[in-house]
PDB file of N, CA and C in Angstrom:
ATOM      1  N   MET A 268       0.820  -1.192   0.000  1.00 40.00           N
ATOM      2  CA  MET A 268       0.000   0.000   0.000  1.00 40.00           C
ATOM      3  C   MET A 268       0.866   1.259   0.000  1.00 40.00           C
ATOM      4  N   ALA A 269       1.975   1.205   0.750  1.00 43.00           N
ATOM      5  CA  ALA A 269       2.866   2.356   0.787  1.00 43.00           C
ATOM      6  C   ALA A 269       3.428   2.637  -0.596  1.00 43.00           C
ATOM      7  N   GLU A 270       3.725   1.582  -1.333  1.00 45.00           N
ATOM      8  CA  GLU A 270       4.237   1.765  -2.689  1.00 45.00           C
ATOM      9  C   GLU A 270       3.197   2.429  -3.580  1.00 45.00           C
ATOM     10  N   GLN A 271       1.931   2.055  -3.423  1.00 46.00           N
ATOM     11  CA  GLN A 271       0.868   2.669  -4.216  1.00 46.00           C
ATOM     12  C   GLN A 271       0.744   4.147  -3.878  1.00 46.00           C
ATOM     13  N   MET A 272       0.864   4.489  -2.589  1.00 45.00           N
ATOM     14  CA  MET A 272       0.768   5.895  -2.194  1.00 45.00           C
ATOM     15  C   MET A 272       1.939   6.688  -2.740  1.00 45.00           C
ATOM     16  N   ARG A 273       3.147   6.089  -2.706  1.00 44.00           N
ATOM     17  CA  ARG A 273       4.312   6.783  -3.261  1.00 44.00           C
ATOM     18  C   ARG A 273       4.152   6.981  -4.763  1.00 44.00           C
ATOM     19  N   ALA A 274       3.612   5.960  -5.442  1.00 51.00           N
ATOM     20  CA  ALA A 274       3.407   6.062  -6.886  1.00 51.00           C
ATOM     21  C   ALA A 274       2.396   7.155  -7.214  1.00 51.00           C
ATOM     22  N   ALA A 275       1.417   7.355  -6.338  1.00 51.00           N
ATOM     23  CA  ALA A 275       0.413   8.386  -6.553  1.00 51.00           C
ATOM     24  C   ALA A 275       0.917   9.771  -6.154  1.00 51.00           C
ATOM     25  N   GLY A 276       2.146   9.820  -5.598  1.00 49.00           N
ATOM     26  CA  GLY A 276       2.712  11.116  -5.222  1.00 49.00           C
ATOM     27  C   GLY A 276       2.394  11.532  -3.808  1.00 49.00           C
ATOM     28  N   ALA A 277       1.759  10.666  -3.020  1.00 47.00           N
ATOM     29  CA  ALA A 277       1.421  11.010  -1.650  1.00 47.00           C
ATOM     30  C   ALA A 277       2.592  10.690  -0.733  1.00 47.00           C
ATOM     31  N   SER A 278       2.717  11.442   0.325  1.00 46.00           N
ATOM     32  CA  SER A 278       3.749  11.198   1.315  1.00 46.00           C
ATOM     33  C   SER A 278       3.266  10.112   2.265  1.00 46.00           C
ATOM     34  N   VAL A 279       4.125   9.160   2.528  1.00 43.00           N
ATOM     35  CA  VAL A 279       3.784   8.066   3.437  1.00 43.00           C
ATOM     36  C   VAL A 279       4.287   8.429   4.822  1.00 43.00           C
ATOM     37  N   PRO A 280       3.396   8.536   5.837  1.00 45.00           N
ATOM     38  CA  PRO A 280       3.837   8.895   7.178  1.00 45.00           C
ATOM     39  C   PRO A 280       4.854   7.885   7.696  1.00 45.00           C
ATOM     40  N   GLY A 281       5.968   8.409   8.210  1.00 43.00           N
ATOM     41  CA  GLY A 281       7.004   7.548   8.763  1.00 43.00           C
ATOM     42  C   GLY A 281       7.825   6.832   7.718  1.00 43.00           C
ATOM     43  N   GLY A 282       7.588   7.116   6.458  1.00 41.00           N
ATOM     44  CA  GLY A 282       8.303   6.438   5.381  1.00 41.00           C
ATOM     45  C   GLY A 282       9.656   7.057   5.139  1.00 41.00           C
ATOM     46  N   THR A 283      10.376   6.476   4.196  1.00 40.00           N
ATOM     47  CA  THR A 283      11.714   6.964   3.887  1.00 40.00           C
ATOM     48  C   THR A 283      11.694   8.054   2.826  1.00 40.00           C
ATOM     49  N   ASP A 284      10.506   8.461   2.376  1.00 43.00           N
ATOM     50  CA  ASP A 284      10.419   9.481   1.334  1.00 43.00           C
ATOM     51  C   ASP A 284      10.449  10.899   1.896  1.00 43.00           C
ATOM     52  N   GLY A 285      10.710  11.037   3.193  1.00 42.00           N
ATOM     53  CA  GLY A 285      10.783  12.365   3.788  1.00 42.00           C
ATOM     54  C   GLY A 285       9.494  12.821   4.408  1.00 42.00           C
ATOM     55  N   GLY A 286       8.439  12.017   4.376  1.00 44.00           N
ATOM     56  CA  GLY A 286       7.189  12.390   5.016  1.00 44.00           C
ATOM     57  C   GLY A 286       7.352  12.390   6.523  1.00 44.00           C
ATOM     58  N   ALA A 287       6.662  13.307   7.174  1.00 46.00           N
ATOM     59  CA  ALA A 287       6.767  13.401   8.626  1.00 46.00           C
ATOM     60  C   ALA A 287       6.014  12.262   9.279  1.00 46.00           C
ATOM     61  N   PRO A 288       6.501  11.760  10.410  1.00 43.00           N
ATOM     62  CA  PRO A 288       5.740  10.754  11.130  1.00 43.00           C
ATOM     63  C   PRO A 288       4.383  11.307  11.531  1.00 43.00           C
ATOM     64  N   SER A 289       3.371  10.465  11.534  1.00 44.00           N
ATOM     65  CA  SER A 289       2.010  10.949  11.717  1.00 44.00           C
ATOM     66  C   SER A 289       1.765  11.545  13.092  1.00 44.00           C
ATOM     67  N   GLN A 290       2.463  11.086  14.127  1.00 49.00           N
ATOM     68  CA  GLN A 290       2.205  11.603  15.457  1.00 49.00           C
ATOM     69  C   GLN A 290       3.431  12.264  16.070  1.00 49.00           C
ATOM     70  N   GLY A 291       4.472  12.494  15.297  1.00 62.00           N
ATOM     71  CA  GLY A 291       5.683  13.067  15.849  1.00 62.00           C
ATOM     72  C   GLY A 291       5.463  14.426  16.473  1.00 62.00           C
ATOM     73  N   GLY A 292       4.756  15.306  15.787  1.00 86.00           N
ATOM     74  CA  GLY A 292       4.506  16.635  16.325  1.00 86.00           C
ATOM     75  C   GLY A 292       3.590  16.610  17.515  1.00 86.00           C
ATOM     76  N   VAL A 293       2.570  15.790  17.457  1.00 90.00           N
ATOM     77  CA  VAL A 293       1.618  15.707  18.557  1.00 90.00           C
ATOM     78  C   VAL A 293       2.296  15.160  19.800  1.00 90.00           C
ATOM     79  N   ALA A 294       3.052  14.088  19.662  1.00 92.00           N
ATOM     80  CA  ALA A 294       3.707  13.468  20.815  1.00 92.00           C
ATOM     81  C   ALA A 294       4.704  14.423  21.464  1.00 92.00           C
ATOM     82  N   LYS A 295       5.456  15.143  20.636  1.00 92.00           N
ATOM     83  CA  LYS A 295       6.455  16.074  21.168  1.00 92.00           C
ATOM     84  C   LYS A 295       5.786  17.185  21.975  1.00 92.00           C
ATOM     85  N   TRP A 296       4.772  17.823  21.392  1.00 91.00           N
ATOM     86  CA  TRP A 296       4.126  18.932  22.079  1.00 91.00           C
ATOM     87  C   TRP A 296       3.311  18.474  23.287  1.00 91.00           C
ATOM     88  N   LEU A 297       2.740  17.289  23.202  1.00 93.00           N
ATOM     89  CA  LEU A 297       2.010  16.752  24.354  1.00 93.00           C
ATOM     90  C   LEU A 297       2.961  16.468  25.508  1.00 93.00           C
ATOM     91  N   ALA A 298       4.142  15.928  25.202  1.00 94.00           N
ATOM     92  CA  ALA A 298       5.135  15.665  26.248  1.00 94.00           C
ATOM     93  C   ALA A 298       5.623  16.966  26.880  1.00 94.00           C
ATOM     94  N   ILE A 299       5.891  17.966  26.055  1.00 94.00           N
ATOM     95  CA  ILE A 299       6.350  19.262  26.573  1.00 94.00           C
ATOM     96  C   ILE A 299       5.283  19.884  27.459  1.00 94.00           C
ATOM     97  N   TYR A 300       4.030  19.851  27.021  1.00 94.00           N
ATOM     98  CA  TYR A 300       2.937  20.443  27.792  1.00 94.00           C
ATOM     99  C   TYR A 300       2.739  19.703  29.116  1.00 94.00           C
ATOM    100  N   THR A 301       2.763  18.376  29.068  1.00 94.00           N
ATOM    101  CA  THR A 301       2.562  17.579  30.280  1.00 94.00           C
ATOM    102  C   THR A 301       3.696  17.806  31.276  1.00 94.00           C
ATOM    103  N   LEU A 302       4.930  17.776  30.789  1.00 96.00           N
ATOM    104  CA  LEU A 302       6.068  18.017  31.682  1.00 96.00           C
ATOM    105  C   LEU A 302       6.056  19.433  32.247  1.00 96.00           C
ATOM    106  N   GLY A 303       5.620  20.392  31.447  1.00 96.00           N
ATOM    107  CA  GLY A 303       5.500  21.762  31.935  1.00 96.00           C
ATOM    108  C   GLY A 303       4.471  21.881  33.047  1.00 96.00           C
ATOM    109  N   ARG A 304       3.323  21.248  32.846  1.00 95.00           N
ATOM    110  CA  ARG A 304       2.288  21.273  33.892  1.00 95.00           C
ATOM    111  C   ARG A 304       2.787  20.628  35.176  1.00 95.00           C
ATOM    112  N   LEU A 305       3.458  19.471  35.040  1.00 96.00           N
ATOM    113  CA  LEU A 305       3.976  18.786  36.223  1.00 96.00           C
ATOM    114  C   LEU A 305       5.056  19.610  36.926  1.00 96.00           C
ATOM    115  N   ALA A 306       5.918  20.247  36.153  1.00 97.00           N
ATOM    116  CA  ALA A 306       6.983  21.066  36.741  1.00 97.00           C
ATOM    117  C   ALA A 306       6.403  22.266  37.486  1.00 97.00           C
ATOM    118  N   ILE A 307       5.417  22.917  36.898  1.00 96.00           N
ATOM    119  CA  ILE A 307       4.792  24.062  37.559  1.00 96.00           C
ATOM    120  C   ILE A 307       4.122  23.620  38.858  1.00 96.00           C
ATOM    121  N   ALA A 308       3.417  22.500  38.831  1.00 96.00           N
ATOM    122  CA  ALA A 308       2.770  21.991  40.045  1.00 96.00           C
ATOM    123  C   ALA A 308       3.816  21.662  41.103  1.00 96.00           C
ATOM    124  N   ALA A 309       4.906  21.004  40.710  1.00 96.00           N
ATOM    125  CA  ALA A 309       5.941  20.634  41.677  1.00 96.00           C
ATOM    126  C   ALA A 309       6.583  21.865  42.310  1.00 96.00           C
ATOM    127  N   VAL A 310       6.861  22.879  41.500  1.00 96.00           N
ATOM    128  CA  VAL A 310       7.469  24.106  42.023  1.00 96.00           C
ATOM    129  C   VAL A 310       6.516  24.795  42.991  1.00 96.00           C
ATOM    130  N   LEU A 311       5.250  24.896  42.643  1.00 95.00           N
ATOM    131  CA  LEU A 311       4.289  25.557  43.531  1.00 95.00           C
ATOM    132  C   LEU A 311       4.091  24.777  44.829  1.00 95.00           C
ATOM    133  N   ILE A 312       4.007  23.465  44.746  1.00 94.00           N
ATOM    134  CA  ILE A 312       3.849  22.647  45.954  1.00 94.00           C
ATOM    135  C   ILE A 312       5.072  22.804  46.853  1.00 94.00           C
ATOM    136  N   GLY A 313       6.254  22.725  46.255  1.00 95.00           N
ATOM    137  CA  GLY A 313       7.486  22.908  47.035  1.00 95.00           C
ATOM    138  C   GLY A 313       7.563  24.279  47.670  1.00 95.00           C
ATOM    139  N   LEU A 314       7.176  25.300  46.921  1.00 95.00           N
ATOM    140  CA  LEU A 314       7.189  26.657  47.453  1.00 95.00           C
ATOM    141  C   LEU A 314       6.231  26.805  48.627  1.00 95.00           C
ATOM    142  N   LEU A 315       5.047  26.235  48.517  1.00 94.00           N
ATOM    143  CA  LEU A 315       4.086  26.316  49.618  1.00 94.00           C
ATOM    144  C   LEU A 315       4.557  25.554  50.842  1.00 94.00           C
ATOM    145  N   TRP A 316       5.222  24.414  50.624  1.00 93.00           N
ATOM    146  CA  TRP A 316       5.753  23.666  51.767  1.00 93.00           C
ATOM    147  C   TRP A 316       6.870  24.448  52.453  1.00 93.00           C
ATOM    148  N   VAL A 317       7.727  25.103  51.657  1.00 94.00           N
ATOM    149  CA  VAL A 317       8.813  25.907  52.229  1.00 94.00           C
ATOM    150  C   VAL A 317       8.248  27.108  52.985  1.00 94.00           C
ATOM    151  N   LEU A 318       7.160  27.670  52.487  1.00 94.00           N
ATOM    152  CA  LEU A 318       6.546  28.827  53.147  1.00 94.00           C
ATOM    153  C   LEU A 318       5.760  28.437  54.398  1.00 94.00           C
ATOM    154  N   GLY A 319       5.620  27.144  54.665  1.00 92.00           N
ATOM    155  CA  GLY A 319       5.017  26.728  55.925  1.00 92.00           C
ATOM    156  C   GLY A 319       3.640  26.119  55.841  1.00 92.00           C
ATOM    157  N   LEU A 320       3.097  25.927  54.653  1.00 90.00           N
ATOM    158  CA  LEU A 320       1.797  25.259  54.533  1.00 90.00           C
ATOM    159  C   LEU A 320       2.063  23.757  54.535  1.00 90.00           C
ATOM    160  N   PRO A 321       1.681  23.043  55.588  1.00 88.00           N
ATOM    161  CA  PRO A 321       2.126  21.655  55.760  1.00 88.00           C
ATOM    162  C   PRO A 321       1.346  20.635  54.933  1.00 88.00           C
ATOM    163  N   GLY A 322       2.027  19.526  54.636  1.00 89.00           N
ATOM    164  CA  GLY A 322       1.446  18.297  54.105  1.00 89.00           C
ATOM    165  C   GLY A 322       0.377  18.412  53.046  1.00 89.00           C
ATOM    166  N   THR A 323      -0.735  17.750  53.307  1.00 92.00           N
ATOM    167  CA  THR A 323      -1.816  17.629  52.337  1.00 92.00           C
ATOM    168  C   THR A 323      -2.422  18.967  51.938  1.00 92.00           C
ATOM    169  N   PRO A 324      -2.679  19.891  52.864  1.00 92.00           N
ATOM    170  CA  PRO A 324      -3.216  21.192  52.416  1.00 92.00           C
ATOM    171  C   PRO A 324      -2.273  21.920  51.459  1.00 92.00           C
ATOM    172  N   GLY A 325      -0.982  21.853  51.717  1.00 92.00           N
ATOM    173  CA  GLY A 325      -0.016  22.477  50.814  1.00 92.00           C
ATOM    174  C   GLY A 325      -0.027  21.829  49.439  1.00 92.00           C
ATOM    175  N   PHE A 326      -0.133  20.492  49.425  1.00 93.00           N
ATOM    176  CA  PHE A 326      -0.197  19.765  48.156  1.00 93.00           C
ATOM    177  C   PHE A 326      -1.451  20.146  47.373  1.00 93.00           C
ATOM    178  N   LEU A 327      -2.597  20.105  48.034  1.00 94.00           N
ATOM    179  CA  LEU A 327      -3.859  20.395  47.340  1.00 94.00           C
ATOM    180  C   LEU A 327      -3.916  21.846  46.860  1.00 94.00           C
ATOM    181  N   PHE A 328      -3.464  22.773  47.686  1.00 94.00           N
ATOM    182  CA  PHE A 328      -3.476  24.177  47.284  1.00 94.00           C
ATOM    183  C   PHE A 328      -2.492  24.418  46.141  1.00 94.00           C
ATOM    184  N   GLY A 329      -1.352  23.730  46.167  1.00 93.00           N
ATOM    185  CA  GLY A 329      -0.368  23.841  45.081  1.00 93.00           C
ATOM    186  C   GLY A 329      -0.926  23.328  43.764  1.00 93.00           C
ATOM    187  N   VAL A 330      -1.633  22.193  43.813  1.00 94.00           N
ATOM    188  CA  VAL A 330      -2.247  21.650  42.600  1.00 94.00           C
ATOM    189  C   VAL A 330      -3.322  22.602  42.081  1.00 94.00           C
ATOM    190  N   LEU A 331      -4.094  23.169  43.002  1.00 95.00           N
ATOM    191  CA  LEU A 331      -5.137  24.118  42.608  1.00 95.00           C
ATOM    192  C   LEU A 331      -4.539  25.370  41.966  1.00 95.00           C
ATOM    193  N   LEU A 332      -3.467  25.885  42.533  1.00 95.00           N
ATOM    194  CA  LEU A 332      -2.817  27.065  41.960  1.00 95.00           C
ATOM    195  C   LEU A 332      -2.113  26.764  40.635  1.00 95.00           C
ATOM    196  N   ALA A 333      -1.705  25.521  40.446  1.00 96.00           N
ATOM    197  CA  ALA A 333      -0.980  25.155  39.220  1.00 96.00           C
ATOM    198  C   ALA A 333      -1.868  25.269  37.983  1.00 96.00           C
ATOM    199  N   MET A 334      -3.178  25.102  38.148  1.00 95.00           N
ATOM    200  CA  MET A 334      -4.071  25.170  36.982  1.00 95.00           C
ATOM    201  C   MET A 334      -4.040  26.530  36.287  1.00 95.00           C
ATOM    202  N   PRO A 335      -4.339  27.633  36.988  1.00 96.00           N
ATOM    203  CA  PRO A 335      -4.300  28.925  36.273  1.00 96.00           C
ATOM    204  C   PRO A 335      -2.888  29.348  35.871  1.00 96.00           C
ATOM    205  N   VAL A 336      -1.895  29.002  36.682  1.00 96.00           N
ATOM    206  CA  VAL A 336      -0.519  29.363  36.327  1.00 96.00           C
ATOM    207  C   VAL A 336      -0.108  28.643  35.050  1.00 96.00           C
ATOM    208  N   SER A 337      -0.456  27.366  34.937  1.00 95.00           N
ATOM    209  CA  SER A 337      -0.139  26.603  33.720  1.00 95.00           C
ATOM    210  C   SER A 337      -0.870  27.171  32.518  1.00 95.00           C
ATOM    211  N   TYR A 338      -2.106  27.568  32.710  1.00 94.00           N
ATOM    212  CA  TYR A 338      -2.875  28.146  31.611  1.00 94.00           C
ATOM    213  C   TYR A 338      -2.192  29.398  31.074  1.00 94.00           C
ATOM    214  N   LEU A 339      -1.695  30.234  31.975  1.00 95.00           N
ATOM    215  CA  LEU A 339      -1.041  31.467  31.552  1.00 95.00           C
ATOM    216  C   LEU A 339       0.375  31.223  31.033  1.00 95.00           C
ATOM    217  N   ALA A 340       1.126  30.352  31.690  1.00 95.00           N
ATOM    218  CA  ALA A 340       2.535  30.169  31.345  1.00 95.00           C
ATOM    219  C   ALA A 340       2.745  29.294  30.111  1.00 95.00           C
ATOM    220  N   LEU A 341       1.838  28.393  29.834  1.00 94.00           N
ATOM    221  CA  LEU A 341       2.029  27.444  28.737  1.00 94.00           C
ATOM    222  C   LEU A 341       1.114  27.732  27.543  1.00 94.00           C
ATOM    223  N   GLY A 342       0.742  28.964  27.350  1.00 94.00           N
ATOM    224  CA  GLY A 342      -0.156  29.324  26.252  1.00 94.00           C
ATOM    225  C   GLY A 342       0.395  28.983  24.878  1.00 94.00           C
ATOM    226  N   ARG A 343       1.655  29.309  24.636  1.00 94.00           N
ATOM    227  CA  ARG A 343       2.249  29.024  23.322  1.00 94.00           C
ATOM    228  C   ARG A 343       2.363  27.534  23.071  1.00 94.00           C
ATOM    229  N   VAL A 344       2.732  26.785  24.095  1.00 94.00           N
ATOM    230  CA  VAL A 344       2.862  25.334  23.940  1.00 94.00           C
ATOM    231  C   VAL A 344       1.490  24.730  23.648  1.00 94.00           C
ATOM    232  N   ARG A 345       0.468  25.227  24.338  1.00 94.00           N
ATOM    233  CA  ARG A 345      -0.892  24.737  24.103  1.00 94.00           C
ATOM    234  C   ARG A 345      -1.348  25.045  22.679  1.00 94.00           C
ATOM    235  N   GLU A 346      -0.995  26.202  22.158  1.00 94.00           N
ATOM    236  CA  GLU A 346      -1.335  26.548  20.775  1.00 94.00           C
ATOM    237  C   GLU A 346      -0.623  25.625  19.784  1.00 94.00           C
ATOM    238  N   GLN A 347       0.649  25.326  20.045  1.00 94.00           N
ATOM    239  CA  GLN A 347       1.401  24.415  19.169  1.00 94.00           C
ATOM    240  C   GLN A 347       0.787  23.017  19.199  1.00 94.00           C
ATOM    241  N   LEU A 348       0.397  22.562  20.392  1.00 93.00           N
ATOM    242  CA  LEU A 348      -0.234  21.254  20.522  1.00 93.00           C
ATOM    243  C   LEU A 348      -1.555  21.223  19.771  1.00 93.00           C
ATOM    244  N   THR A 349      -2.345  22.264  19.895  1.00 93.00           N
ATOM    245  CA  THR A 349      -3.617  22.332  19.180  1.00 93.00           C
ATOM    246  C   THR A 349      -3.385  22.328  17.669  1.00 93.00           C
ATOM    247  N   GLY A 350      -2.397  23.081  17.211  1.00 93.00           N
ATOM    248  CA  GLY A 350      -2.066  23.094  15.783  1.00 93.00           C
ATOM    249  C   GLY A 350      -1.629  21.731  15.281  1.00 93.00           C
ATOM    250  N   ALA A 351      -0.829  21.018  16.085  1.00 94.00           N
ATOM    251  CA  ALA A 351      -0.388  19.680  15.686  1.00 94.00           C
ATOM    252  C   ALA A 351      -1.566  18.717  15.626  1.00 94.00           C
ATOM    253  N   LEU A 352      -2.502  18.849  16.562  1.00 94.00           N
ATOM    254  CA  LEU A 352      -3.694  17.989  16.549  1.00 94.00           C
ATOM    255  C   LEU A 352      -4.567  18.271  15.329  1.00 94.00           C
ATOM    256  N   VAL A 353      -4.720  19.545  14.989  1.00 95.00           N
ATOM    257  CA  VAL A 353      -5.516  19.914  13.820  1.00 95.00           C
ATOM    258  C   VAL A 353      -4.856  19.389  12.543  1.00 95.00           C
ATOM    259  N   ALA A 354      -3.531  19.539  12.448  1.00 93.00           N
ATOM    260  CA  ALA A 354      -2.817  19.052  11.257  1.00 93.00           C
ATOM    261  C   ALA A 354      -2.945  17.531  11.136  1.00 93.00           C
ATOM    262  N   ARG A 355      -2.831  16.827  12.263  1.00 93.00           N
ATOM    263  CA  ARG A 355      -2.978  15.369  12.221  1.00 93.00           C
ATOM    264  C   ARG A 355      -4.386  14.979  11.792  1.00 93.00           C
ATOM    265  N   ASN A 356      -5.391  15.694  12.287  1.00 94.00           N
ATOM    266  CA  ASN A 356      -6.772  15.409  11.901  1.00 94.00           C
ATOM    267  C   ASN A 356      -6.983  15.657  10.411  1.00 94.00           C
ATOM    268  N   GLU A 357      -6.415  16.736   9.893  1.00 94.00           N
ATOM    269  CA  GLU A 357      -6.544  17.023   8.459  1.00 94.00           C
ATOM    270  C   GLU A 357      -5.873  15.953   7.607  1.00 94.00           C
ATOM    271  N   ARG A 358      -4.680  15.480   8.038  1.00 94.00           N
ATOM    272  CA  ARG A 358      -4.000  14.400   7.305  1.00 94.00           C
ATOM    273  C   ARG A 358      -4.833  13.131   7.318  1.00 94.00           C
ATOM    274  N   LYS A 359      -5.427  12.816   8.464  1.00 93.00           N
ATOM    275  CA  LYS A 359      -6.246  11.606   8.554  1.00 93.00           C
ATOM    276  C   LYS A 359      -7.490  11.710   7.672  1.00 93.00           C
ATOM    277  N   GLU A 360      -8.127  12.877   7.655  1.00 93.00           N
ATOM    278  CA  GLU A 360      -9.308  13.063   6.812  1.00 93.00           C
ATOM    279  C   GLU A 360      -8.948  12.973   5.338  1.00 93.00           C
ATOM    280  N   ARG A 361      -7.799  13.565   4.974  1.00 93.00           N
ATOM    281  CA  ARG A 361      -7.352  13.513   3.578  1.00 93.00           C
ATOM    282  C   ARG A 361      -7.070  12.064   3.167  1.00 93.00           C
ATOM    283  N   LEU A 362      -6.430  11.303   4.049  1.00 93.00           N
ATOM    284  CA  LEU A 362      -6.146   9.899   3.758  1.00 93.00           C
ATOM    285  C   LEU A 362      -7.429   9.084   3.654  1.00 93.00           C
ATOM    286  N   ARG A 363      -8.381   9.350   4.548  1.00 92.00           N
ATOM    287  CA  ARG A 363      -9.667   8.645   4.470  1.00 92.00           C
ATOM    288  C   ARG A 363     -10.372   8.939   3.156  1.00 92.00           C
ATOM    289  N   ALA A 364     -10.320  10.209   2.726  1.00 91.00           N
ATOM    290  CA  ALA A 364     -10.961  10.578   1.464  1.00 91.00           C
ATOM    291  C   ALA A 364     -10.275   9.893   0.285  1.00 91.00           C
ATOM    292  N   GLU A 365      -8.935   9.793   0.348  1.00 90.00           N
ATOM    293  CA  GLU A 365      -8.211   9.088  -0.720  1.00 90.00           C
ATOM    294  C   GLU A 365      -8.587   7.619  -0.762  1.00 90.00           C
ATOM    295  N   LEU A 366      -8.698   7.012   0.398  1.00 91.00           N
ATOM    296  CA  LEU A 366      -9.030   5.599   0.460  1.00 91.00           C
ATOM    297  C   LEU A 366     -10.463   5.335  -0.009  1.00 91.00           C
ATOM    298  N   ARG A 367     -11.372   6.283   0.263  1.00 89.00           N
ATOM    299  CA  ARG A 367     -12.754   6.159  -0.224  1.00 89.00           C
ATOM    300  C   ARG A 367     -12.849   6.450  -1.716  1.00 89.00           C
ATOM    301  N   GLY A 368     -11.885   7.185  -2.215  1.00 85.00           N
ATOM    302  CA  GLY A 368     -11.904   7.557  -3.623  1.00 85.00           C
ATOM    303  C   GLY A 368     -12.694   8.819  -3.879  1.00 85.00           C
ATOM    304  N   THR A 369     -12.895   9.625  -2.841  1.00 75.00           N
ATOM    305  CA  THR A 369     -13.614  10.887  -2.999  1.00 75.00           C
ATOM    306  C   THR A 369     -12.659  12.029  -2.707  1.00 75.00           C
ATOM    307  N   ALA A 370     -13.045  13.208  -3.112  1.00 63.00           N
ATOM    308  CA  ALA A 370     -12.249  14.389  -2.830  1.00 63.00           C
ATOM    309  C   ALA A 370     -12.412  14.745  -1.356  1.00 63.00           C
ATOM    310  N   ALA A 371     -11.358  15.306  -0.756  1.00 56.00           N
ATOM    311  CA  ALA A 371     -11.399  15.671   0.658  1.00 56.00           C
ATOM    312  C   ALA A 371     -12.442  16.770   0.911  1.00 56.00           C
ATOM    313  N   ASP A 372     -12.723  17.623  -0.092  1.00 59.00           N
ATOM    314  CA  ASP A 372     -13.692  18.687   0.080  1.00 59.00           C
ATOM    315  C   ASP A 372     -15.119  18.154   0.133  1.00 59.00           C
ATOM    316  N   ASP A 373     -15.356  16.991  -0.452  1.00 57.00           N
ATOM    317  CA  ASP A 373     -16.704  16.420  -0.446  1.00 57.00           C
ATOM    318  C   ASP A 373     -17.082  15.821   0.883  1.00 57.00           C
ATOM    319  N   ALA A 374     -16.085  15.447   1.692  1.00 53.00           N
ATOM    320  CA  ALA A 374     -16.349  14.741   2.957  1.00 53.00           C
ATOM    321  C   ALA A 374     -16.881  15.625   4.026  1.00 53.00           C
TER     322      ALA A 374
END
């Protein structure tokens, strides 16, 4: 099937023809976003514990504060992740349309 796609001029995801892996961008940005959220939560929890808010209340308050801080601090990463998800969805729809034998605009 990959040979047929190459013959038709289509890029094969993950192939040797230079096509990008189908989930490479999504996985990278998802990992960056997830690690960023975890790092922000860890820093806030540690800061609250150092400031004297003990144990479980410090943990819960740190996790609660991490939500808006992550939203503000990771805006660009979230936009990149959304763009990668949209691009992956468009590639999948285009491939489905090719496999059905219809134009992508008709779907």
